[in-house]
mmCIF file of C-alpha atoms in Angstrom:
data_model
loop_
_atom_site.group_PDB
_atom_site.id
_atom_site.type_symbol
_atom_site.label_atom_id
_atom_site.label_comp_id
_atom_site.label_asym_id
_atom_site.label_seq_id
_atom_site.Cartn_x
_atom_site.Cartn_y
_atom_site.Cartn_z
ATOM 1 C CA MET A 7 -26.785 42.288 -7.791
ATOM 2 C CA ASN A 8 -26.592 38.883 -9.482
ATOM 3 C CA GLY A 9 -30.331 38.997 -10.110
ATOM 4 C CA MET A 10 -30.018 42.443 -11.679
ATOM 5 C CA ALA A 11 -27.143 41.245 -13.872
ATOM 6 C CA SER A 12 -29.091 38.190 -15.059
ATOM 7 C CA ASP A 13 -32.140 40.374 -15.747
ATOM 8 C CA HIS A 14 -29.934 42.709 -17.779
ATOM 9 C CA ASN A 15 -28.471 39.809 -19.802
ATOM 10 C CA THR A 16 -31.927 38.361 -20.438
ATOM 11 C CA SER A 17 -33.307 41.704 -21.535
ATOM 12 C CA SER A 18 -30.320 42.322 -23.818
ATOM 13 C CA GLN A 19 -30.874 38.904 -25.432
ATOM 14 C CA GLU A 20 -34.561 39.634 -25.867
ATOM 15 C CA GLU A 21 -33.806 43.046 -27.381
ATOM 16 C CA TYR A 22 -31.327 41.611 -29.884
ATOM 17 C CA LEU A 23 -32.667 41.439 -33.411
ATOM 18 C CA PRO A 24 -30.745 39.478 -36.057
ATOM 19 C CA HIS A 25 -29.917 41.192 -39.326
ATOM 20 C CA TYR A 26 -32.788 39.503 -41.198
ATOM 21 C CA LEU A 27 -35.356 41.057 -38.829
ATOM 22 C CA GLN A 28 -33.821 44.533 -38.749
ATOM 23 C CA LYS A 29 -34.776 45.391 -42.322
ATOM 24 C CA GLU A 30 -37.993 45.071 -44.276
ATOM 25 C CA ASP A 31 -36.393 43.016 -47.049
ATOM 26 C CA PRO A 32 -33.777 40.533 -45.713
ATOM 27 C CA PHE A 33 -33.263 39.063 -49.181
ATOM 28 C CA ALA A 34 -32.092 42.252 -50.913
ATOM 29 C CA SER A 35 -28.390 42.103 -51.777
ATOM 30 C CA LYS A 36 -26.128 44.229 -49.578
ATOM 31 C CA LEU A 37 -23.303 44.029 -52.143
ATOM 32 C CA SER A 38 -22.804 46.125 -55.246
ATOM 33 C CA ARG A 39 -24.295 44.802 -58.466
ATOM 34 C CA GLU A 40 -20.788 44.355 -59.901
ATOM 35 C CA ALA A 41 -19.727 42.239 -56.898
ATOM 36 C CA ASP A 42 -22.831 40.078 -57.280
ATOM 37 C CA ILE A 43 -22.109 39.496 -60.975
ATOM 38 C CA ILE A 44 -18.500 38.492 -60.225
ATOM 39 C CA ALA A 45 -19.693 36.114 -57.489
ATOM 40 C CA GLY A 46 -22.293 34.694 -59.883
ATOM 41 C CA PHE A 47 -19.695 33.962 -62.575
ATOM 42 C CA TYR A 48 -17.363 32.454 -59.962
ATOM 43 C CA LEU A 49 -20.070 30.102 -58.679
ATOM 44 C CA THR A 50 -21.079 29.198 -62.247
ATOM 45 C CA VAL A 51 -17.536 28.063 -63.065
ATOM 46 C CA ILE A 52 -17.235 26.214 -59.747
ATOM 47 C CA GLY A 53 -20.632 24.554 -60.262
ATOM 48 C CA ILE A 54 -19.899 23.388 -63.829
ATOM 49 C CA LEU A 55 -16.453 21.991 -62.972
ATOM 50 C CA SER A 56 -17.759 20.315 -59.829
ATOM 51 C CA THR A 57 -20.744 18.753 -61.596
ATOM 52 C CA LEU A 58 -18.671 17.434 -64.495
ATOM 53 C CA GLY A 59 -15.807 16.232 -62.298
ATOM 54 C CA ASN A 60 -17.864 14.485 -59.640
ATOM 55 C CA GLY A 61 -20.300 13.119 -62.220
ATOM 56 C CA TYR A 62 -17.349 11.608 -64.092
ATOM 57 C CA VAL A 63 -15.977 10.053 -60.890
ATOM 58 C CA ILE A 64 -19.343 8.460 -60.079
ATOM 59 C CA PHE A 65 -19.800 7.232 -63.673
ATOM 60 C CA MET A 66 -16.335 5.639 -63.830
ATOM 61 C CA SER A 67 -16.775 4.079 -60.392
ATOM 62 C CA SER A 68 -20.110 2.562 -61.425
ATOM 63 C CA LYS A 69 -18.276 0.605 -64.143
ATOM 64 C CA ARG A 70 -16.187 -1.214 -61.548
ATOM 65 C CA LYS A 71 -18.605 -1.063 -58.620
ATOM 66 C CA LYS A 72 -18.093 -4.736 -57.729
ATOM 67 C CA LYS A 73 -14.332 -4.225 -57.403
ATOM 68 C CA LEU A 74 -14.377 -1.091 -55.245
ATOM 69 C CA ARG A 75 -12.517 -1.363 -51.960
ATOM 70 C CA PRO A 76 -14.131 0.018 -48.745
ATOM 71 C CA ALA A 77 -12.064 3.228 -48.845
ATOM 72 C CA GLU A 78 -12.946 3.733 -52.532
ATOM 73 C CA ILE A 79 -16.652 3.300 -51.728
ATOM 74 C CA MET A 80 -16.282 6.088 -49.162
ATOM 75 C CA THR A 81 -14.585 8.411 -51.636
ATOM 76 C CA VAL A 82 -17.384 7.740 -54.138
ATOM 77 C CA ASN A 83 -19.846 8.739 -51.408
ATOM 78 C CA LEU A 84 -17.852 11.954 -51.002
ATOM 79 C CA ALA A 85 -18.275 12.574 -54.747
ATOM 80 C CA VAL A 86 -22.043 12.046 -54.328
ATOM 81 C CA CYS A 87 -22.106 14.681 -51.557
ATOM 82 C CA ASP A 88 -20.100 17.127 -53.677
ATOM 83 C CA LEU A 89 -22.372 16.522 -56.658
ATOM 84 C CA GLY A 90 -25.411 17.081 -54.440
ATOM 85 C CA ILE A 91 -24.081 20.456 -53.310
ATOM 86 C CA SER A 92 -23.407 21.447 -56.914
ATOM 87 C CA VAL A 93 -26.706 20.299 -58.417
ATOM 88 C CA VAL A 94 -29.130 21.034 -55.565
ATOM 89 C CA GLY A 95 -27.589 24.139 -54.018
ATOM 90 C CA LYS A 96 -25.492 26.169 -56.430
ATOM 91 C CA PRO A 97 -28.234 27.030 -58.991
ATOM 92 C CA PHE A 98 -30.179 28.848 -56.231
ATOM 93 C CA SER A 99 -27.243 31.044 -55.267
ATOM 94 C CA ILE A 100 -26.102 31.618 -58.870
ATOM 95 C CA ILE A 101 -29.549 32.878 -59.932
ATOM 96 C CA SER A 102 -29.757 35.050 -56.820
ATOM 97 C CA PHE A 103 -26.334 36.642 -57.305
ATOM 98 C CA PHE A 104 -27.139 37.500 -60.928
ATOM 99 C CA SER A 105 -30.563 38.832 -59.841
ATOM 100 C CA HIS A 106 -28.985 40.991 -57.110
ATOM 101 C CA ARG A 107 -31.339 39.468 -54.476
ATOM 102 C CA TRP A 108 -32.462 36.105 -53.098
ATOM 103 C CA MET A 109 -35.241 34.992 -55.448
ATOM 104 C CA PHE A 110 -36.810 32.049 -53.647
ATOM 105 C CA GLY A 111 -38.347 33.419 -50.446
ATOM 106 C CA TRP A 112 -38.253 31.877 -46.995
ATOM 107 C CA MET A 113 -39.184 28.350 -48.139
ATOM 108 C CA GLY A 114 -36.396 28.345 -50.708
ATOM 109 C CA CYS A 115 -34.024 29.793 -48.102
ATOM 110 C CA ARG A 116 -34.749 26.994 -45.639
ATOM 111 C CA TRP A 117 -34.430 24.350 -48.366
ATOM 112 C CA TYR A 118 -31.125 25.782 -49.570
ATOM 113 C CA GLY A 119 -29.773 26.010 -46.009
ATOM 114 C CA TRP A 120 -30.850 22.448 -45.279
ATOM 115 C CA ALA A 121 -29.309 21.054 -48.472
ATOM 116 C CA GLY A 122 -25.996 22.869 -47.915
ATOM 117 C CA PHE A 123 -25.760 21.712 -44.310
ATOM 118 C CA PHE A 124 -26.875 18.159 -45.162
ATOM 119 C CA PHE A 125 -24.332 17.578 -47.933
ATOM 120 C CA GLY A 126 -21.584 19.488 -46.112
ATOM 121 C CA CYS A 127 -22.085 17.422 -42.951
ATOM 122 C CA GLY A 128 -22.213 14.258 -45.072
ATOM 123 C CA SER A 129 -18.881 15.181 -46.683
ATOM 124 C CA LEU A 130 -17.144 15.784 -43.357
ATOM 125 C CA ILE A 131 -18.477 12.600 -41.721
ATOM 126 C CA THR A 132 -17.504 10.618 -44.836
ATOM 127 C CA MET A 133 -13.952 11.939 -44.551
ATOM 128 C CA THR A 134 -14.000 11.032 -40.865
ATOM 129 C CA ALA A 135 -14.940 7.463 -41.816
ATOM 130 C CA VAL A 136 -12.184 7.400 -44.458
ATOM 131 C CA SER A 137 -9.604 8.570 -41.910
ATOM 132 C CA LEU A 138 -10.686 5.853 -39.467
ATOM 133 C CA ASP A 139 -10.476 3.250 -42.246
ATOM 134 C CA ARG A 140 -6.941 4.401 -43.084
ATOM 135 C CA TYR A 141 -6.020 4.393 -39.375
ATOM 136 C CA LEU A 142 -7.192 0.796 -38.932
ATOM 137 C CA LYS A 143 -5.550 -0.372 -42.170
ATOM 138 C CA ILE A 144 -2.171 1.138 -41.303
ATOM 139 C CA CYS A 145 -2.000 1.062 -37.505
ATOM 140 C CA HIS A 146 -4.121 -1.984 -36.597
ATOM 141 C CA LEU A 147 -3.758 -4.596 -39.317
ATOM 142 C CA SER A 148 -5.926 -7.202 -37.557
ATOM 143 C CA TYR A 149 -8.895 -4.820 -37.576
ATOM 144 C CA GLY A 150 -8.011 -3.460 -41.005
ATOM 145 C CA THR A 151 -8.223 -6.882 -42.659
ATOM 146 C CA TRP A 152 -11.562 -7.459 -40.902
ATOM 147 C CA LEU A 153 -13.174 -4.464 -42.663
ATOM 148 C CA LYS A 154 -15.040 -5.622 -45.770
ATOM 149 C CA ARG A 155 -17.328 -4.091 -48.386
ATOM 150 C CA HIS A 156 -20.543 -4.720 -46.427
ATOM 151 C CA HIS A 157 -19.063 -2.831 -43.477
ATOM 152 C CA ALA A 158 -18.536 0.134 -45.809
ATOM 153 C CA PHE A 159 -22.212 0.090 -46.839
ATOM 154 C CA ILE A 160 -23.296 -0.064 -43.192
ATOM 155 C CA CYS A 161 -21.046 2.926 -42.565
ATOM 156 C CA LEU A 162 -22.697 4.794 -45.467
ATOM 157 C CA ALA A 163 -26.126 4.244 -43.908
ATOM 158 C CA VAL A 164 -24.834 5.653 -40.604
ATOM 159 C CA ILE A 165 -23.312 8.678 -42.385
ATOM 160 C CA TRP A 166 -26.540 9.577 -44.209
ATOM 161 C CA ALA A 167 -28.620 9.081 -41.050
ATOM 162 C CA TYR A 168 -26.217 11.282 -39.063
ATOM 163 C CA ALA A 169 -26.295 14.069 -41.669
ATOM 164 C CA THR A 170 -30.086 13.847 -41.989
ATOM 165 C CA PHE A 171 -30.566 14.096 -38.227
ATOM 166 C CA TRP A 172 -28.409 17.191 -37.700
ATOM 167 C CA ALA A 173 -29.662 18.961 -40.839
ATOM 168 C CA THR A 174 -33.301 18.350 -39.890
ATOM 169 C CA VAL A 175 -33.014 19.208 -36.167
ATOM 170 C CA PRO A 176 -33.520 22.976 -36.847
ATOM 171 C CA PHE A 177 -36.985 22.235 -38.270
ATOM 172 C CA ALA A 178 -38.004 20.758 -34.903
ATOM 173 C CA GLY A 179 -38.007 24.232 -33.381
ATOM 174 C CA VAL A 180 -34.546 24.181 -31.827
ATOM 175 C CA GLY A 181 -32.888 26.127 -34.616
ATOM 176 C CA SER A 182 -33.539 27.560 -38.046
ATOM 177 C CA TYR A 183 -32.073 28.517 -41.413
ATOM 178 C CA ALA A 184 -31.768 32.192 -42.335
ATOM 179 C CA PRO A 185 -30.353 34.510 -45.023
ATOM 180 C CA GLU A 186 -26.695 35.457 -44.895
ATOM 181 C CA PRO A 187 -25.893 39.085 -43.990
ATOM 182 C CA PHE A 188 -25.183 39.886 -47.658
ATOM 183 C CA GLY A 189 -28.676 38.690 -48.605
ATOM 184 C CA THR A 190 -28.180 36.407 -51.614
ATOM 185 C CA SER A 191 -27.518 33.108 -49.845
ATOM 186 C CA CYS A 192 -28.841 31.200 -46.821
ATOM 187 C CA THR A 193 -27.248 29.174 -44.052
ATOM 188 C CA LEU A 194 -27.767 27.846 -40.534
ATOM 189 C CA ASP A 195 -29.105 30.553 -38.234
ATOM 190 C CA TRP A 196 -25.891 31.191 -36.275
ATOM 191 C CA TRP A 197 -27.421 34.386 -34.866
ATOM 192 C CA LEU A 198 -29.740 32.396 -32.584
ATOM 193 C CA ALA A 199 -26.833 32.235 -30.125
ATOM 194 C CA GLN A 200 -27.137 36.005 -29.685
ATOM 195 C CA ALA A 201 -30.839 35.753 -28.806
ATOM 196 C CA SER A 202 -31.197 33.046 -26.142
ATOM 197 C CA VAL A 203 -29.440 30.421 -24.029
ATOM 198 C CA ALA A 204 -31.310 27.701 -25.935
ATOM 199 C CA GLY A 205 -29.877 29.135 -29.166
ATOM 200 C CA GLN A 206 -26.372 29.010 -27.695
ATOM 201 C CA ALA A 207 -26.853 25.364 -26.661
ATOM 202 C CA PHE A 208 -28.069 24.486 -30.180
ATOM 203 C CA ILE A 209 -25.160 26.205 -31.932
ATOM 204 C CA LEU A 210 -22.615 24.634 -29.540
ATOM 205 C CA SER A 211 -24.099 21.181 -30.223
ATOM 206 C CA ILE A 212 -23.855 21.740 -33.976
ATOM 207 C CA LEU A 213 -20.254 22.948 -33.665
ATOM 208 C CA PHE A 214 -19.191 19.972 -31.560
ATOM 209 C CA PHE A 215 -20.940 17.116 -33.371
ATOM 210 C CA CYS A 216 -20.673 18.458 -36.937
ATOM 211 C CA LEU A 217 -17.257 20.168 -36.886
ATOM 212 C CA LEU A 218 -14.996 19.835 -33.832
ATOM 213 C CA PHE A 219 -15.458 16.128 -33.066
ATOM 214 C CA PRO A 220 -15.125 14.904 -36.711
ATOM 215 C CA THR A 221 -12.108 17.177 -37.254
ATOM 216 C CA ALA A 222 -10.464 15.885 -34.061
ATOM 217 C CA VAL A 223 -10.963 12.274 -35.242
ATOM 218 C CA ILE A 224 -9.435 13.109 -38.641
ATOM 219 C CA VAL A 225 -6.407 14.843 -37.106
ATOM 220 C CA PHE A 226 -5.902 12.023 -34.573
ATOM 221 C CA SER A 227 -6.094 9.340 -37.283
ATOM 222 C CA TYR A 228 -3.564 10.925 -39.620
ATOM 223 C CA VAL A 229 -1.143 11.894 -36.838
ATOM 224 C CA LYS A 230 -1.135 8.262 -35.652
ATOM 225 C CA ILE A 231 -0.662 7.091 -39.247
ATOM 226 C CA ILE A 232 2.339 9.384 -39.763
ATOM 227 C CA LEU A 233 3.946 8.154 -36.527
ATOM 228 C CA LYS A 234 3.261 4.532 -37.432
ATOM 229 C CA VAL A 235 4.716 4.892 -40.921
ATOM 230 C CA LYS A 236 7.924 6.417 -39.565
ATOM 231 C CA SER A 237 8.399 3.517 -37.184
ATOM 232 C CA SER A 238 7.433 0.674 -39.544
ATOM 233 C CA THR A 239 9.111 1.592 -42.841
ATOM 234 C CA LYS A 240 12.111 -0.640 -42.112
ATOM 235 C CA GLU A 241 9.902 -3.555 -41.032
ATOM 236 C CA VAL A 242 7.948 -3.559 -44.316
ATOM 237 C CA ALA A 243 11.208 -3.725 -46.279
ATOM 238 C CA HIS A 244 11.765 -7.283 -44.961
ATOM 239 C CA TYR A 245 8.397 -8.569 -46.251
ATOM 240 C CA ASP A 246 7.900 -10.227 -49.624
ATOM 241 C CA THR A 247 7.002 -8.257 -52.743
ATOM 242 C CA ARG A 248 3.250 -8.893 -52.528
ATOM 243 C CA ILE A 249 3.018 -7.433 -48.988
ATOM 244 C CA GLN A 250 5.222 -4.497 -49.999
ATOM 245 C CA ASN A 251 2.977 -3.720 -52.974
ATOM 246 C CA SER A 252 -0.113 -3.913 -50.781
ATOM 247 C CA HIS A 253 1.492 -1.584 -48.241
ATOM 248 C CA ILE A 254 2.463 0.914 -50.975
ATOM 249 C CA LEU A 255 -1.103 0.858 -52.307
ATOM 250 C CA GLU A 256 -2.565 1.521 -48.861
ATOM 251 C CA MET A 257 -0.104 4.361 -48.219
ATOM 252 C CA LYS A 258 -0.853 6.049 -51.530
ATOM 253 C CA LEU A 259 -4.573 5.884 -50.815
ATOM 254 C CA THR A 260 -3.882 7.292 -47.353
ATOM 255 C CA LYS A 261 -1.898 10.231 -48.747
ATOM 256 C CA VAL A 262 -4.680 11.121 -51.169
ATOM 257 C CA ALA A 263 -7.277 10.843 -48.391
ATOM 258 C CA MET A 264 -5.154 13.263 -46.357
ATOM 259 C CA LEU A 265 -5.133 15.692 -49.291
ATOM 260 C CA ILE A 266 -8.921 15.498 -49.585
ATOM 261 C CA CYS A 267 -9.414 16.160 -45.865
ATOM 262 C CA ALA A 268 -6.872 18.993 -45.830
ATOM 263 C CA GLY A 269 -8.508 20.669 -48.836
ATOM 264 C CA PHE A 270 -11.973 20.393 -47.302
ATOM 265 C CA LEU A 271 -10.866 21.833 -43.960
ATOM 266 C CA ILE A 272 -8.905 24.666 -45.595
ATOM 267 C CA ALA A 273 -12.005 25.614 -47.593
ATOM 268 C CA TRP A 274 -14.427 25.414 -44.656
ATOM 269 C CA ILE A 275 -12.442 26.621 -41.627
ATOM 270 C CA PRO A 276 -12.590 30.362 -42.570
ATOM 271 C CA TYR A 277 -16.372 30.042 -42.936
ATOM 272 C CA ALA A 278 -16.580 28.229 -39.587
ATOM 273 C CA VAL A 279 -14.532 30.967 -37.892
ATOM 274 C CA VAL A 280 -16.762 33.722 -39.271
ATOM 275 C CA SER A 281 -19.883 31.758 -38.282
ATOM 276 C CA VAL A 282 -18.652 31.223 -34.723
ATOM 277 C CA TRP A 283 -17.767 34.908 -34.453
ATOM 278 C CA SER A 284 -21.246 35.820 -35.685
ATOM 279 C CA ALA A 285 -22.749 33.490 -33.081
ATOM 280 C CA PHE A 286 -20.691 34.431 -30.013
ATOM 281 C CA GLY A 287 -18.904 37.689 -30.860
ATOM 282 C CA GLN A 288 -20.226 41.204 -30.768
ATOM 283 C CA PRO A 289 -23.574 41.425 -32.628
ATOM 284 C CA ASP A 290 -23.233 42.455 -36.281
ATOM 285 C CA SER A 291 -19.465 42.952 -35.846
ATOM 286 C CA VAL A 292 -18.543 40.984 -38.996
ATOM 287 C CA PRO A 293 -18.474 43.339 -42.016
ATOM 288 C CA ILE A 294 -20.866 42.250 -44.760
ATOM 289 C CA GLN A 295 -18.191 42.488 -47.485
ATOM 290 C CA PHE A 296 -15.917 40.295 -45.361
ATOM 291 C CA SER A 297 -18.556 37.647 -44.648
ATOM 292 C CA VAL A 298 -19.106 36.847 -48.338
ATOM 293 C CA VAL A 299 -15.480 35.744 -49.007
ATOM 294 C CA PRO A 300 -15.426 32.684 -46.659
ATOM 295 C CA THR A 301 -18.836 31.665 -48.013
ATOM 296 C CA LEU A 302 -17.567 31.635 -51.607
ATOM 297 C CA LEU A 303 -14.374 29.824 -50.550
ATOM 298 C CA ALA A 304 -16.394 27.098 -48.810
ATOM 299 C CA LYS A 305 -18.479 26.578 -51.949
ATOM 300 C CA SER A 306 -15.300 25.717 -53.890
ATOM 301 C CA ALA A 307 -14.614 22.597 -51.779
ATOM 302 C CA ALA A 308 -16.632 20.370 -54.128
ATOM 303 C CA MET A 309 -14.571 21.339 -57.193
ATOM 304 C CA TYR A 310 -11.058 20.042 -56.576
ATOM 305 C CA ASN A 311 -11.817 16.602 -55.124
ATOM 306 C CA PRO A 312 -12.272 15.051 -58.623
ATOM 307 C CA ILE A 313 -8.713 16.149 -59.440
ATOM 308 C CA ILE A 314 -7.480 14.236 -56.395
ATOM 309 C CA TYR A 315 -9.554 11.211 -57.438
ATOM 310 C CA GLN A 316 -7.681 11.188 -60.745
ATOM 311 C CA VAL A 317 -4.453 11.072 -58.765
ATOM 312 C CA ILE A 318 -5.872 8.015 -56.964
ATOM 313 C CA ASP A 319 -6.625 6.286 -60.278
ATOM 314 C CA CYS A 320 -3.167 7.075 -61.682
ATOM 315 C CA LYS A 321 -1.421 5.776 -58.592
ATOM 316 C CA PHE A 322 -3.597 2.668 -58.502
ATOM 317 C CA ALA A 323 -2.756 2.050 -62.152
ATOM 318 C CA CYS A 324 0.957 2.393 -61.400
ATOM 319 C CA CYS A 325 0.677 0.005 -58.462
ATOM 320 C CA ARG A 326 -1.317 -2.513 -60.455
ATOM 321 C CA SER A 327 1.137 -2.382 -63.358
ATOM 322 C CA GLY A 328 4.007 -2.825 -60.905
ATOM 323 C CA GLY A 329 2.224 -5.756 -59.307
ATOM 324 C CA LEU A 330 1.568 -7.330 -62.695
ATOM 325 C CA LYS A 331 5.229 -7.021 -63.629
ATOM 326 C CA THR A 332 6.347 -8.778 -60.457
ATOM 327 C CA LEU A 333 3.799 -11.561 -61.029
ATOM 328 C CA GLN A 334 4.969 -11.957 -64.611
ATOM 329 C CA LYS A 335 8.579 -12.207 -63.445
ATOM 330 C CA LYS A 336 7.611 -14.859 -60.888
ATOM 331 C CA SER A 337 5.704 -16.907 -63.475
ATOM 332 C CA SER A 338 8.594 -16.712 -65.956
ATOM 333 C CA LEU A 339 11.014 -17.877 -63.260
ATOM 334 C CA LYS A 340 8.764 -20.800 -62.428
ATOM 335 C CA LYS A 341 8.529 -21.779 -66.105
ATOM 336 C CA SER A 342 12.282 -21.589 -66.546
ATOM 337 C CA ARG A 343 12.770 -23.755 -63.456
#
């Protein structure tokens, strides 16, 4: 009986055909022309704002590149990832939505899927590194003071290597990139999990190493930070002004990093849920009109980070002005003495 059941499962997996093999033209849009035009305008606005905002962040950071702290270097790397998504990826999907079909064939589809996964994975791993940096700075001061600028650059090399590895693995024959069910965009081939056990193993590996594990590290880091802050607020009050100002600066940077991570996860989690359902749920059970909404929401993640970076700059300016005032008061007291 077990042999018959396994034979049935194997045959059902072999009989399964993903949506892009069921029709002659997998790149024809399955949405109405009006819906495609609305999506095209939406992505155009998102792309312009994201390009201008992240480009401005990188330009302003380049002016003070020698003064950037490790956490600021990481947030600049996040801006680079967001700019990469906007410049490399969004023009493909914008043209395709306005054309009512994917215009760039299978090669363009694989390139677009690779670029989206590469920069998206780079963004999430960068935020994981930022959360760990905040965790060490707040919860383990001895390690936090040990982290210097060259450690940040080593971390950047690890981040880019990690993203390159996981984005390129599908080209080694273990996975693939394929058109979305609505036809005018491409992504990781989540539907491989419906076809074979090897496909399931590949998708589970991607989910763990590129979503679940980084998210768990982020949540762990910020939960520990919140608990530490609640217990140490009174202790910091007894330190001198310089240590208090440094602590305030670190906490403000931590709060903004939390906002960035929360915004990214809010934008990407609906897409992840739909992707997992497509991989392990009933075949073709996700309605096409429903699948396009999480995709468009995920593409907005690169737009609002520059706004949060401006909050960082404003708060840093406030802290620096406050620090300057205290130093000026100290120097005037010394002169008067």
